[in-house]
Amino acid sequence: MSMGWSLWVMFLVVLNMGISLFLFLWGPRAKIPSQPDQTTGHAWAHGTIREGLRPLPRWWLLLSGSMFIGGIGYLVLYPGFGNHKGLLHWTSHGQLAKAVAANDAKLDPLLQRFDLYSVEQLAGDPEAQQMGQRLFDDNCAACHGRNAHGNQALGAPNLTDNDWLYGGSGKDITTSIHDGRGGVMPPWASLGEQTVKNLAQYVLSLSGEPHDAKMAAAAEPIFKGTCAACHGADGKGTQALGAPNLTDHIWLHGGSLADIEKTIHDGRQGHMPNWDKRLSDDDIHVLAAYVYHVSHPDVGAQ
């Protein structure tokens, strides 16, 4: 704080405390005209309600005086009076540093133990699950939901169904969190409206959903000549590309006919941000274990 601002703050403090002290000392001694019945003469509701006049109670005076003395003591001990650092030399940065150090002292042994295990092994550890859930709620729940069931409107996948776009091993999940992922489904409106409708029927047929067999048959060669490059000839997807499996009844952007037609016609684009700038490697390791746990809830402590 510059000297000018320091002096301005000191002036405001002295002014406010001076006014408060004046009112505190003057108030109990002020002579206010009153009626014989100890009212001021102000009345409402045709005299039913009259304004009374009573001296301040002693407990209020003692309490107010002690609070005023406490305020002065605070400004002596702590920062607040311009650039005065306080006799205790307390700072919010210093308190935060102490709190972080105390927290790290508790966490470090725990994290060192976590590092001894793979993501798959750590997924069954109750302490890792508890810490991982906090990390998930703070960083991932905005898209994937607190229950990790995903959000089709955002294209955020369900993490509890063991269906993975980029692989579900501990290493794959760690990479997804650390580096992020980006997937693009190009729009195929250029194929024509009827072809888009036929392809939607064929996609429904891949997952065994009710469909128009004639339209699906017409789209099969187009799918195998165009879509199979990413989704595979059998429609089971390619994890290296993040192309979803179209045969398992699990839909990233919705599985209704309208949803599928929109996906084919307009394309889709998804982005999973990288978290290595926000989270430490230890945090990512524990978070990956938690994500593995929510899709493998039966994994016990190892």
Coordinates of C-alpha atoms in Angstrom, one line a residue:
M1 CA 0.0 0.0 0.0
S2 CA 1.4 3.4 -0.9
M3 CA 2.0 6.1 1.7
G4 CA -1.0 8.1 0.3
W5 CA -3.4 5.3 0.6
S6 CA -2.0 4.4 4.0
L7 CA -2.7 7.9 5.3
W8 CA -6.2 7.9 3.8
V9 CA -7.0 4.6 5.6
M10 CA -5.6 5.9 8.9
F11 CA -7.7 9.1 8.5
L12 CA -10.9 7.1 7.9
V13 CA -10.2 4.8 10.9
V14 CA -9.5 7.8 13.2
L15 CA -12.6 9.7 11.9
N16 CA -15.0 6.8 12.4
M17 CA -13.7 5.7 15.8
G18 CA -13.6 9.4 16.9
I19 CA -17.3 9.9 15.9
S20 CA -18.2 6.6 17.6
L21 CA -16.4 7.6 20.8
F22 CA -18.1 11.0 20.8
L23 CA -21.5 9.5 20.4
F24 CA -20.8 6.9 23.1
L25 CA -19.7 9.5 25.6
W26 CA -22.3 12.1 24.7
G27 CA -25.3 9.9 24.3
P28 CA -25.9 8.9 28.0
R29 CA -25.5 12.6 29.1
A30 CA -27.6 14.2 26.4
K31 CA -30.6 16.1 27.8
I32 CA -33.7 15.4 25.7
P33 CA -36.9 17.2 26.5
S34 CA -39.5 14.8 28.0
Q35 CA -43.0 14.8 29.4
P36 CA -43.8 14.1 33.0
D37 CA -44.7 10.5 32.1
Q38 CA -41.2 10.1 30.6
T39 CA -42.3 10.2 26.9
T40 CA -41.1 12.6 24.3
G41 CA -44.6 13.8 23.3
H42 CA -44.6 12.0 20.0
A43 CA -47.7 9.8 19.6
W44 CA -49.4 7.7 16.9
A45 CA -52.7 6.0 16.5
H46 CA -54.6 8.8 18.2
G47 CA -52.4 8.6 21.3
T48 CA -52.5 4.8 21.7
I49 CA -48.8 4.5 20.9
R50 CA -46.4 7.0 22.6
E51 CA -42.6 7.3 22.2
G52 CA -40.9 6.5 25.5
L53 CA -37.6 7.8 26.7
R54 CA -35.4 5.6 28.9
P55 CA -31.7 5.8 29.7
L56 CA -29.4 3.2 28.1
P57 CA -29.1 0.1 30.3
R58 CA -25.7 -0.4 32.1
W59 CA -25.1 -3.7 30.4
W60 CA -25.3 -2.1 27.0
L61 CA -22.8 0.7 28.0
L62 CA -20.4 -1.9 29.4
L63 CA -20.7 -4.1 26.3
S64 CA -20.2 -1.2 23.9
G65 CA -17.2 0.1 25.8
S66 CA -15.5 -3.3 25.8
M67 CA -16.1 -3.6 22.1
F68 CA -14.6 -0.2 21.5
I69 CA -11.5 -1.1 23.5
G70 CA -11.3 -4.4 21.7
G71 CA -11.4 -2.6 18.3
I72 CA -8.4 -0.5 19.3
G73 CA -6.6 -3.6 20.6
Y74 CA -7.2 -5.3 17.2
L75 CA -5.6 -2.4 15.3
V76 CA -2.6 -2.6 17.7
L77 CA -2.1 -6.3 17.3
Y78 CA -3.1 -6.9 13.7
P79 CA -2.8 -5.0 10.3
G80 CA -5.6 -2.6 9.6
F81 CA -4.3 0.9 10.5
G82 CA -2.7 1.9 7.2
N83 CA 0.7 0.3 6.8
H84 CA 1.0 -0.7 10.4
K85 CA 1.8 -4.4 10.4
G86 CA 0.6 -5.1 13.9
L87 CA 2.6 -6.3 16.9
L88 CA 1.8 -9.9 16.1
H89 CA 3.0 -9.5 12.5
W90 CA 0.1 -11.6 11.3
T91 CA -0.7 -11.9 7.6
S92 CA -3.3 -13.8 5.7
H93 CA -0.6 -15.2 3.4
G94 CA 1.4 -16.4 6.4
Q95 CA -1.7 -18.1 7.9
L96 CA -2.5 -19.7 4.5
A97 CA 1.1 -21.0 4.2
K98 CA 0.9 -22.6 7.6
A99 CA -2.4 -24.2 6.9
V100 CA -1.1 -25.6 3.5
A101 CA 2.0 -26.9 5.2
A102 CA 0.0 -28.6 7.9
N103 CA -2.3 -30.1 5.3
D104 CA 0.7 -31.3 3.2
A105 CA 2.2 -32.9 6.3
K106 CA -1.0 -35.0 6.7
L107 CA -1.4 -35.7 3.0
D108 CA 2.2 -36.5 2.0
P109 CA 2.4 -39.9 3.8
L110 CA -1.0 -40.8 2.3
L111 CA 0.0 -39.9 -1.2
Q112 CA 3.3 -41.7 -0.8
R113 CA 1.3 -44.9 0.0
F114 CA -1.0 -44.3 -2.9
D115 CA 1.9 -44.0 -5.3
L116 CA 2.9 -47.6 -4.5
Y117 CA -0.2 -48.9 -6.3
S118 CA -1.6 -48.9 -9.8
V119 CA -4.8 -47.2 -10.5
E120 CA -6.7 -50.5 -10.6
Q121 CA -5.3 -51.5 -7.2
L122 CA -5.9 -48.1 -5.7
A123 CA -9.5 -48.0 -6.9
G124 CA -10.5 -50.3 -4.0
D125 CA -8.8 -48.2 -1.3
P126 CA -11.5 -46.4 0.9
E127 CA -9.2 -43.4 1.7
A128 CA -8.3 -43.0 -2.0
Q129 CA -12.0 -43.2 -2.9
Q130 CA -12.9 -40.5 -0.4
M131 CA -10.1 -38.2 -1.7
G132 CA -10.9 -39.0 -5.3
Q133 CA -14.6 -38.2 -4.8
R134 CA -13.7 -34.7 -3.5
L135 CA -11.4 -34.1 -6.5
F136 CA -14.2 -35.4 -8.8
D137 CA -16.8 -33.1 -7.3
D138 CA -14.6 -30.1 -7.5
N139 CA -13.3 -30.6 -11.1
C140 CA -15.4 -33.1 -13.0
A141 CA -18.9 -33.1 -11.8
A142 CA -19.8 -29.9 -13.7
C143 CA -19.8 -32.0 -16.9
H144 CA -20.1 -35.6 -15.9
G145 CA -22.5 -34.9 -13.0
R146 CA -22.0 -35.7 -9.3
N147 CA -23.1 -39.2 -9.8
A148 CA -20.8 -39.6 -12.9
H149 CA -23.7 -40.5 -15.1
G150 CA -22.7 -38.0 -17.8
N151 CA -24.6 -35.4 -19.7
Q152 CA -25.8 -36.0 -23.2
A153 CA -26.5 -32.3 -23.8
L154 CA -22.7 -31.7 -23.3
G155 CA -21.5 -35.0 -24.8
A156 CA -19.9 -35.9 -21.5
P157 CA -19.9 -39.7 -21.3
N158 CA -21.3 -41.8 -18.5
L159 CA -18.4 -43.0 -16.4
T160 CA -20.3 -45.7 -14.6
D161 CA -21.2 -48.0 -17.4
N162 CA -17.7 -49.4 -18.2
D163 CA -18.1 -48.2 -21.8
W164 CA -15.0 -46.2 -22.8
L165 CA -14.3 -43.9 -25.7
Y166 CA -10.5 -44.0 -25.2
G167 CA -10.0 -47.1 -23.1
G168 CA -10.9 -47.9 -19.6
S169 CA -7.6 -49.2 -18.2
G170 CA -5.9 -47.2 -15.4
K171 CA -3.3 -45.9 -17.8
D172 CA -6.0 -44.8 -20.3
I173 CA -8.0 -43.0 -17.7
T174 CA -4.9 -41.3 -16.4
T175 CA -4.0 -40.1 -19.9
S176 CA -7.5 -38.8 -20.5
I177 CA -7.4 -36.7 -17.3
H178 CA -3.8 -35.5 -17.7
D179 CA -3.7 -34.7 -21.4
G180 CA -7.4 -34.2 -22.2
R181 CA -9.2 -35.5 -25.2
G182 CA -10.8 -34.0 -28.3
G183 CA -13.2 -35.8 -30.6
V184 CA -14.8 -34.7 -33.8
M185 CA -17.7 -36.3 -35.7
P186 CA -17.8 -34.6 -39.1
P187 CA -21.2 -33.5 -40.5
W188 CA -22.5 -35.7 -43.4
A189 CA -25.3 -33.5 -44.6
S190 CA -23.5 -33.5 -47.9
L191 CA -24.6 -37.1 -48.5
G192 CA -28.2 -35.9 -48.8
E193 CA -31.2 -36.0 -46.5
Q194 CA -32.4 -39.4 -47.6
T195 CA -29.0 -40.9 -47.1
V196 CA -28.8 -39.4 -43.6
K197 CA -32.1 -41.0 -42.7
N198 CA -31.0 -44.3 -44.2
L199 CA -27.8 -44.2 -42.2
A200 CA -29.7 -43.5 -39.0
Q201 CA -31.8 -46.6 -39.6
Y202 CA -28.6 -48.6 -40.1
V203 CA -27.1 -47.3 -36.9
L204 CA -30.3 -48.4 -35.1
S205 CA -29.9 -51.9 -36.6
L206 CA -26.4 -52.2 -35.3
S207 CA -27.6 -52.0 -31.7
G208 CA -30.7 -54.2 -32.3
E209 CA -33.2 -51.4 -32.0
P210 CA -36.4 -51.3 -34.0
H211 CA -35.6 -50.0 -37.5
D212 CA -36.6 -49.9 -41.2
A213 CA -34.8 -52.9 -42.7
K214 CA -35.1 -51.6 -46.3
M215 CA -33.6 -48.2 -45.4
A216 CA -30.9 -49.8 -43.3
A217 CA -29.9 -52.2 -46.2
A218 CA -29.6 -49.2 -48.5
A219 CA -27.2 -47.5 -46.1
E220 CA -25.0 -50.5 -45.3
P221 CA -22.5 -50.0 -48.2
I222 CA -22.4 -46.2 -47.5
F223 CA -21.6 -47.0 -43.8
K224 CA -18.9 -49.5 -44.7
G225 CA -17.4 -47.1 -47.2
T226 CA -17.5 -44.0 -45.1
C227 CA -18.3 -44.4 -41.4
A228 CA -16.4 -47.6 -40.9
A229 CA -13.1 -45.7 -41.2
C230 CA -13.6 -44.6 -37.6
H231 CA -16.4 -46.8 -36.2
G232 CA -15.1 -50.0 -37.8
A233 CA -16.9 -52.3 -40.3
D234 CA -18.8 -53.9 -37.4
G235 CA -19.7 -50.5 -35.8
K236 CA -17.9 -51.4 -32.5
G237 CA -15.8 -48.2 -32.6
T238 CA -12.1 -47.4 -32.4
Q239 CA -10.7 -46.3 -29.0
A240 CA -7.6 -44.9 -30.6
L241 CA -9.8 -42.4 -32.3
G242 CA -12.4 -42.0 -29.6
A243 CA -15.0 -43.3 -32.1
P244 CA -17.9 -44.8 -30.0
N245 CA -19.2 -48.3 -30.1
L246 CA -22.6 -48.1 -32.0
T247 CA -23.7 -51.7 -31.0
D248 CA -24.0 -51.5 -27.2
H249 CA -27.1 -49.4 -26.6
I250 CA -25.0 -46.7 -25.0
W251 CA -25.3 -43.2 -26.6
L252 CA -23.1 -40.2 -26.1
H253 CA -25.5 -37.7 -27.6
G254 CA -28.8 -39.6 -27.3
G255 CA -30.1 -42.7 -29.0
S256 CA -33.4 -41.7 -30.4
L257 CA -33.9 -41.6 -34.1
A258 CA -34.0 -37.8 -34.1
D259 CA -30.7 -37.7 -32.1
I260 CA -28.9 -40.1 -34.4
E261 CA -30.1 -38.2 -37.5
K262 CA -28.9 -34.9 -36.0
T263 CA -25.5 -36.4 -35.1
I264 CA -25.0 -37.7 -38.7
H265 CA -26.4 -34.6 -40.4
D266 CA -24.7 -31.9 -38.3
G267 CA -21.8 -33.8 -36.8
R268 CA -20.6 -33.6 -33.2
Q269 CA -17.6 -32.1 -31.4
G270 CA -16.4 -32.9 -27.9
H271 CA -13.6 -31.6 -25.8
M272 CA -12.2 -33.0 -22.6
P273 CA -9.8 -30.4 -21.1
N274 CA -6.4 -31.4 -19.8
W275 CA -6.1 -31.2 -16.1
D276 CA -2.3 -31.3 -15.7
K277 CA -2.2 -27.5 -15.2
R278 CA -4.7 -27.6 -12.4
L279 CA -4.0 -30.9 -10.7
S280 CA -0.8 -32.5 -9.5
D281 CA 0.3 -35.9 -10.8
D282 CA -0.6 -37.3 -7.3
D283 CA -4.1 -35.8 -7.6
I284 CA -4.6 -37.2 -11.1
H285 CA -3.5 -40.7 -9.9
V286 CA -6.1 -40.6 -7.1
L287 CA -8.8 -39.1 -9.4
A288 CA -8.1 -41.8 -12.0
A289 CA -8.5 -44.5 -9.3
Y290 CA -11.9 -43.0 -8.3
V291 CA -13.1 -42.9 -11.9
Y292 CA -12.0 -46.5 -12.3
H293 CA -13.9 -47.3 -9.0
V294 CA -17.2 -45.8 -10.2
S295 CA -17.2 -48.1 -13.2
H296 CA -16.0 -51.1 -11.1
P297 CA -17.8 -50.7 -7.8
D298 CA -17.2 -54.3 -6.9
V299 CA -13.4 -53.9 -6.8
G300 CA -12.4 -54.4 -3.2
A301 CA -9.4 -53.1 -1.2
Q302 CA -6.2 -54.8 -2.3

